[in-house]
Tab-separated table of C-alpha atoms in Angstrom:
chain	number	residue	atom	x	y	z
B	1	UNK	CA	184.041	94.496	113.435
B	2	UNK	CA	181.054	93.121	111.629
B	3	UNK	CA	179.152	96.488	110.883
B	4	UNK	CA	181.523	98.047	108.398
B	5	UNK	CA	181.063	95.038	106.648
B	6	UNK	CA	177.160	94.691	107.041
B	7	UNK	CA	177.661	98.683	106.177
B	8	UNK	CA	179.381	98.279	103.166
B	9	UNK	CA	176.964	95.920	101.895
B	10	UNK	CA	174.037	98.001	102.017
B	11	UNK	CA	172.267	96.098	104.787
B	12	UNK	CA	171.401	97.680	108.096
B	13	UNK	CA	171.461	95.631	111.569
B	14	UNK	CA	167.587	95.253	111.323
B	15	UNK	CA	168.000	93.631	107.979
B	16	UNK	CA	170.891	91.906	109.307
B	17	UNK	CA	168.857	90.793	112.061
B	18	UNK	CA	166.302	89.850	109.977
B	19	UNK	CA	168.145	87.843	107.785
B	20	UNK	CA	169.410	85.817	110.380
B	21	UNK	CA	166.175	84.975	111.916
B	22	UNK	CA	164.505	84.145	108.531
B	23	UNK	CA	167.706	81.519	108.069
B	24	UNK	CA	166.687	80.104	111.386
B	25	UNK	CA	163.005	79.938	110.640
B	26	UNK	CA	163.681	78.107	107.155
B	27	UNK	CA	165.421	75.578	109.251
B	28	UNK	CA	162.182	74.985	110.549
B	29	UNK	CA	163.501	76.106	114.195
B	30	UNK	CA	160.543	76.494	116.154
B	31	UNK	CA	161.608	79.559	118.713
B	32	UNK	CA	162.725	81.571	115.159
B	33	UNK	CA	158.947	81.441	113.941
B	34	UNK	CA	157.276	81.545	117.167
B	35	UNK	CA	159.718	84.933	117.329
B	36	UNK	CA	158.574	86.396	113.986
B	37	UNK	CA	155.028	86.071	114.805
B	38	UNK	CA	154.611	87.272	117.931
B	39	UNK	CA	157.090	90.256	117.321
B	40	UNK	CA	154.793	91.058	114.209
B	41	UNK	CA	151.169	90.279	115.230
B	42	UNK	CA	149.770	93.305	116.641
B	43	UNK	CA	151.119	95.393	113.280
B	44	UNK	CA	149.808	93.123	110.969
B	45	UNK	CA	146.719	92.732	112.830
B	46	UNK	CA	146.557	96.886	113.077
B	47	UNK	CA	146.740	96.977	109.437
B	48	UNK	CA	144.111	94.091	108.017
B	49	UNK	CA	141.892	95.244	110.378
B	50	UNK	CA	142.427	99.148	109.671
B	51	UNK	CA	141.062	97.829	105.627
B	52	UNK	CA	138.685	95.659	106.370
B	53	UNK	CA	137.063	96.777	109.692
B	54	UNK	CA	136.150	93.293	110.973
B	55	UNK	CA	138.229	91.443	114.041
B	56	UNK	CA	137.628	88.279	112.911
B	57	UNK	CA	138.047	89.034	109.265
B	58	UNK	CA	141.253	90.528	110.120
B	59	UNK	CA	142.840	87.518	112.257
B	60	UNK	CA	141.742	84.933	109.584
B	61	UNK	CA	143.833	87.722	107.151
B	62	UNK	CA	147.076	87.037	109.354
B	63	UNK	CA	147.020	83.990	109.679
B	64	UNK	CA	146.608	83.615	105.654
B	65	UNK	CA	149.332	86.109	104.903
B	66	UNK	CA	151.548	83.928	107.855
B	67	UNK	CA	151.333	81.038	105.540
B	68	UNK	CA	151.968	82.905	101.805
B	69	UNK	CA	155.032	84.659	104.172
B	70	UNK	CA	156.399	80.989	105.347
B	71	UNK	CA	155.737	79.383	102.036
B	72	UNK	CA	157.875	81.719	100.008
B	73	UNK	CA	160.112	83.032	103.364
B	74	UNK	CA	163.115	81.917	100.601
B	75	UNK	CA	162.455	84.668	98.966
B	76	UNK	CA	163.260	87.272	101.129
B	77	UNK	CA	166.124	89.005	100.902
B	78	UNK	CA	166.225	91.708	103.036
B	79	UNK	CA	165.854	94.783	100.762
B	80	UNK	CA	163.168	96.069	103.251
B	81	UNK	CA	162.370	95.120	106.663
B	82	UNK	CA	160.925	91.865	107.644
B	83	UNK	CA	157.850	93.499	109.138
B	84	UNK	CA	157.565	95.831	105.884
B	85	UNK	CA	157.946	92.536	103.638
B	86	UNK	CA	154.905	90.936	105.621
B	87	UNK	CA	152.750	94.039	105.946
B	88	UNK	CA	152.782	93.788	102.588
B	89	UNK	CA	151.583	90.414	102.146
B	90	UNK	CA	148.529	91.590	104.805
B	91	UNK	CA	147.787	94.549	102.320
B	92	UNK	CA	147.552	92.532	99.282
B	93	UNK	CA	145.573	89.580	101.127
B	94	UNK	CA	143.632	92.284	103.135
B	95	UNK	CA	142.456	94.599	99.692
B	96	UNK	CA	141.724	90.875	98.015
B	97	UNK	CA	139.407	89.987	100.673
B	98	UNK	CA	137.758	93.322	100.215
B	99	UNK	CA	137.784	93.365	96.575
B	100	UNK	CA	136.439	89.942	96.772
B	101	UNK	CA	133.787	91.159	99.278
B	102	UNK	CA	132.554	94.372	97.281
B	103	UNK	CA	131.865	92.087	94.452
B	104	UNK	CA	129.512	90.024	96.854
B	105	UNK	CA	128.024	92.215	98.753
B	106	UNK	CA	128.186	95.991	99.872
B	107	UNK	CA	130.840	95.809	103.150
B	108	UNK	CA	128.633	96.177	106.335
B	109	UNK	CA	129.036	98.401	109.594
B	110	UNK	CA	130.688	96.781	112.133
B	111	UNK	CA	130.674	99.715	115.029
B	112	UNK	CA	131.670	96.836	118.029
B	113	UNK	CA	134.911	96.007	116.598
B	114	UNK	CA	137.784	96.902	118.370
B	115	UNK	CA	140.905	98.543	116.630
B	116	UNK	CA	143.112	99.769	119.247
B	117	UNK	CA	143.744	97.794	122.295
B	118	UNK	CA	143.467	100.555	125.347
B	119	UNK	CA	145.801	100.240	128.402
B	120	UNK	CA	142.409	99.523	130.990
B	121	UNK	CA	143.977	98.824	134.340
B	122	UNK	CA	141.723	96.294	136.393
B	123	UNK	CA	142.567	97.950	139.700
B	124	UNK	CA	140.897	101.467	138.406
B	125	UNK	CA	137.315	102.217	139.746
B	126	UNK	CA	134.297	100.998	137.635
B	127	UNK	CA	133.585	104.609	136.300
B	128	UNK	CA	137.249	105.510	135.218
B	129	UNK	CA	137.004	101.865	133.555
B	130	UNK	CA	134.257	102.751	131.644
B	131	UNK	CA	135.271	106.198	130.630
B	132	UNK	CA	138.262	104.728	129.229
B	133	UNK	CA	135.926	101.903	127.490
B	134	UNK	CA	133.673	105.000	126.218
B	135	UNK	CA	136.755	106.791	124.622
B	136	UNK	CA	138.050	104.000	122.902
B	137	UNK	CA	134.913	103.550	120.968
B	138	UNK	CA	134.881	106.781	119.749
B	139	UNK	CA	138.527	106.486	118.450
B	140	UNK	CA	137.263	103.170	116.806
B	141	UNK	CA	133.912	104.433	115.260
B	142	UNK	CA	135.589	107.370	114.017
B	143	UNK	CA	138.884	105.449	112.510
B	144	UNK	CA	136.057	103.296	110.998
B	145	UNK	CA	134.103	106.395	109.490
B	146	UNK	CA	136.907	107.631	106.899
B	147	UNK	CA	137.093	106.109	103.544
B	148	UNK	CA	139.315	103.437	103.001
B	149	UNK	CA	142.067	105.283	101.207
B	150	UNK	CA	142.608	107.680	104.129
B	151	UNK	CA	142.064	105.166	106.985
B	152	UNK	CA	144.898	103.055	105.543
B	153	UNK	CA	147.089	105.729	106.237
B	154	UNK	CA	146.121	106.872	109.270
B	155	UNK	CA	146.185	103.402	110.783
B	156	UNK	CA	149.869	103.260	109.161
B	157	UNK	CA	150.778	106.743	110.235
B	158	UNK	CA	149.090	107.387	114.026
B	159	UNK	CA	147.795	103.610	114.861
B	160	UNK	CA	151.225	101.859	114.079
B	161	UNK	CA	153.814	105.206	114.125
B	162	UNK	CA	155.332	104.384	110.780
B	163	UNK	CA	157.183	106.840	109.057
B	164	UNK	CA	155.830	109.294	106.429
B	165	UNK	CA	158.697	107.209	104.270
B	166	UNK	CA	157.427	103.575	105.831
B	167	UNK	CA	153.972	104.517	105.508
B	168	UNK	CA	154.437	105.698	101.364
B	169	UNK	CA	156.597	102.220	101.249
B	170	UNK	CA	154.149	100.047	102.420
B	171	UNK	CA	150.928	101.831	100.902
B	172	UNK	CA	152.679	102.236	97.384
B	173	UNK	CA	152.372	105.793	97.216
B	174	UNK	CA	154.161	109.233	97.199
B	175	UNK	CA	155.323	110.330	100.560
B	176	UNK	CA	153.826	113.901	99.223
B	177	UNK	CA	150.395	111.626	98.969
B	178	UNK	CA	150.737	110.566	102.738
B	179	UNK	CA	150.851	113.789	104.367
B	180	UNK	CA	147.695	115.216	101.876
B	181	UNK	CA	145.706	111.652	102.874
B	182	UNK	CA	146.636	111.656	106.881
B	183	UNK	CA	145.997	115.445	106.722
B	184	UNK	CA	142.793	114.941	105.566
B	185	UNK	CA	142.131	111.863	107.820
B	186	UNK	CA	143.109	114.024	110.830
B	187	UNK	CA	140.401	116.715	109.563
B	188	UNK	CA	137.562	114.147	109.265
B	189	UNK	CA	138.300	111.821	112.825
B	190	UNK	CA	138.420	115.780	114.235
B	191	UNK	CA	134.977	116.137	112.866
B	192	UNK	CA	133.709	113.016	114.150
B	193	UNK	CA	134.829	113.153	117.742
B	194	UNK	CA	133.513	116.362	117.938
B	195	UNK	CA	129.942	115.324	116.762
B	196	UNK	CA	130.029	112.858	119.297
B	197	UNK	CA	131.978	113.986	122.309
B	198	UNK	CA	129.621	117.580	121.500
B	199	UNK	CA	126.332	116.130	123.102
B	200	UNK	CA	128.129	114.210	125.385
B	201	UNK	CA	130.128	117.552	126.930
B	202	UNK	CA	126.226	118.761	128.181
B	203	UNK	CA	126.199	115.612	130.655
B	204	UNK	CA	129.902	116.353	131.463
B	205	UNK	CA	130.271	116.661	135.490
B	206	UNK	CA	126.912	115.290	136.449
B	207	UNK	CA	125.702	115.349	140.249
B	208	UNK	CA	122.837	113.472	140.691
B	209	UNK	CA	121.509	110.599	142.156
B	210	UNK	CA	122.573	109.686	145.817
B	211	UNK	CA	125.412	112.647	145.690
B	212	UNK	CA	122.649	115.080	145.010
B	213	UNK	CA	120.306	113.671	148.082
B	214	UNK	CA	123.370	113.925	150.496
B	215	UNK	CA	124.723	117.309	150.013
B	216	UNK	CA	120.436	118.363	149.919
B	217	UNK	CA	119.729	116.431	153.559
B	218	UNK	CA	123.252	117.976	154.872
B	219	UNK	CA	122.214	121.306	154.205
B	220	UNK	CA	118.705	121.283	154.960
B	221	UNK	CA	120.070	120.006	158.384
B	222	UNK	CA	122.168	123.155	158.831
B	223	UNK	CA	119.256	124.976	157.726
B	224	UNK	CA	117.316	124.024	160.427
B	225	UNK	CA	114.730	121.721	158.578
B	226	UNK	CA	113.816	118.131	159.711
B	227	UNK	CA	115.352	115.498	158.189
């Protein structure tokens, strides 16, 4: 009976759900805040560090834009999302920090930091563990390579999943300027996997090492050869 009415009012159940939350947080009930952050940490983490490029950096960033959120939490009214409201708050701390860096000094390379956290599964062999180790760096150094306005939206757009619509929201831009930016970011993470993968395609299958020695004794052996 409720969602005609929640209809009617122009607010959808995740706004609605939202809203009631956010009452319960602003009366300071513990299991409401521990419940927005921990649904909303690994997006808002995803996006400061997609603009700044620096794990710590972008931690500090959430925790900062966690405070601005819970200090002024009064005044949201649930026009967008509760995770769009606060990704928003990361974006403006996040560009701030970088602004506020650029003037400082020029913004460094960082090619250990980690972006995307990759499903490794302890039981796996050492070499399938490390494959999957050696493939997420490449994702990261390349989603670090593109220039800041297209890595913004290709964190948005492939990292998180947000919609060409979400992504536009968030970013303050045209949807039509999504799709030319993420187009464009596809193109230039192509390129760099491909200059890096390339080379490593010429080592791809390798049988050396103790492999190599066994299969040479066992068919010298049939051969006829001493050992």
């Amino acid at each position: 009976m409720r969602r005609p009415a929640i209809e009617a009012a122009g607010i959808g159940e995740t706004e609605a759900g939202d809203m009631a939350l956010v009452r319960r947080a602003l009366a300071r009930d513990p299991a409401a805040v521990r419940a927005i952050i921990k649904t909303h940490n690994q997006r808002l983490y995803r996006i400061a560090r997609g603009v700044v490029r620096n794990d710590a950096e972008a931690e500090d960033i959430v925790q900062e834009a966690y405070m601005r959120a819970f200090a002024s939490l009064d005044a949201f009214r649930g026009e967008a999302s509760l995770s769009t409201w606060l990704s928003r708050i990361v974006i403006n701390e996040a560009l701030g920090r970088l602004r506020k860096r650029r003037r400082v000094v020029a913004m460094p390379e960082n090619p250990e930091a980690r972006i995307i956290p990759f499903p490794l599964n302890p039981s796996d062999d050492p070499e399938r563990t490390m494959a999957q180790r050696q493939i997420l760096g490449l994702v990261e150094r390349a989603t670090d390579s593109l220039p800041d306005a297209y890595r913004g939206v290709f964190v948005a757009r492939v990292i998180e999943g947000l919609s060409i619509e979400e992504t536009a929201d968030l970013l303050g831009i045209r949807p039509e300027t999504v799709k030319t930016r993420l187009h464009r970011a596809r193109s230039l993470v192509r390129k760099a996997l491909d200059d890096e993968i390339g080379p490593v395609l010429l080592d791809a299958f390798p049988f050396a090492g103790r492999r190599c020695e066994r299969l040479t004794r066992a068919v010298m052996g049939r051969l006829g050869f001493e050992p």
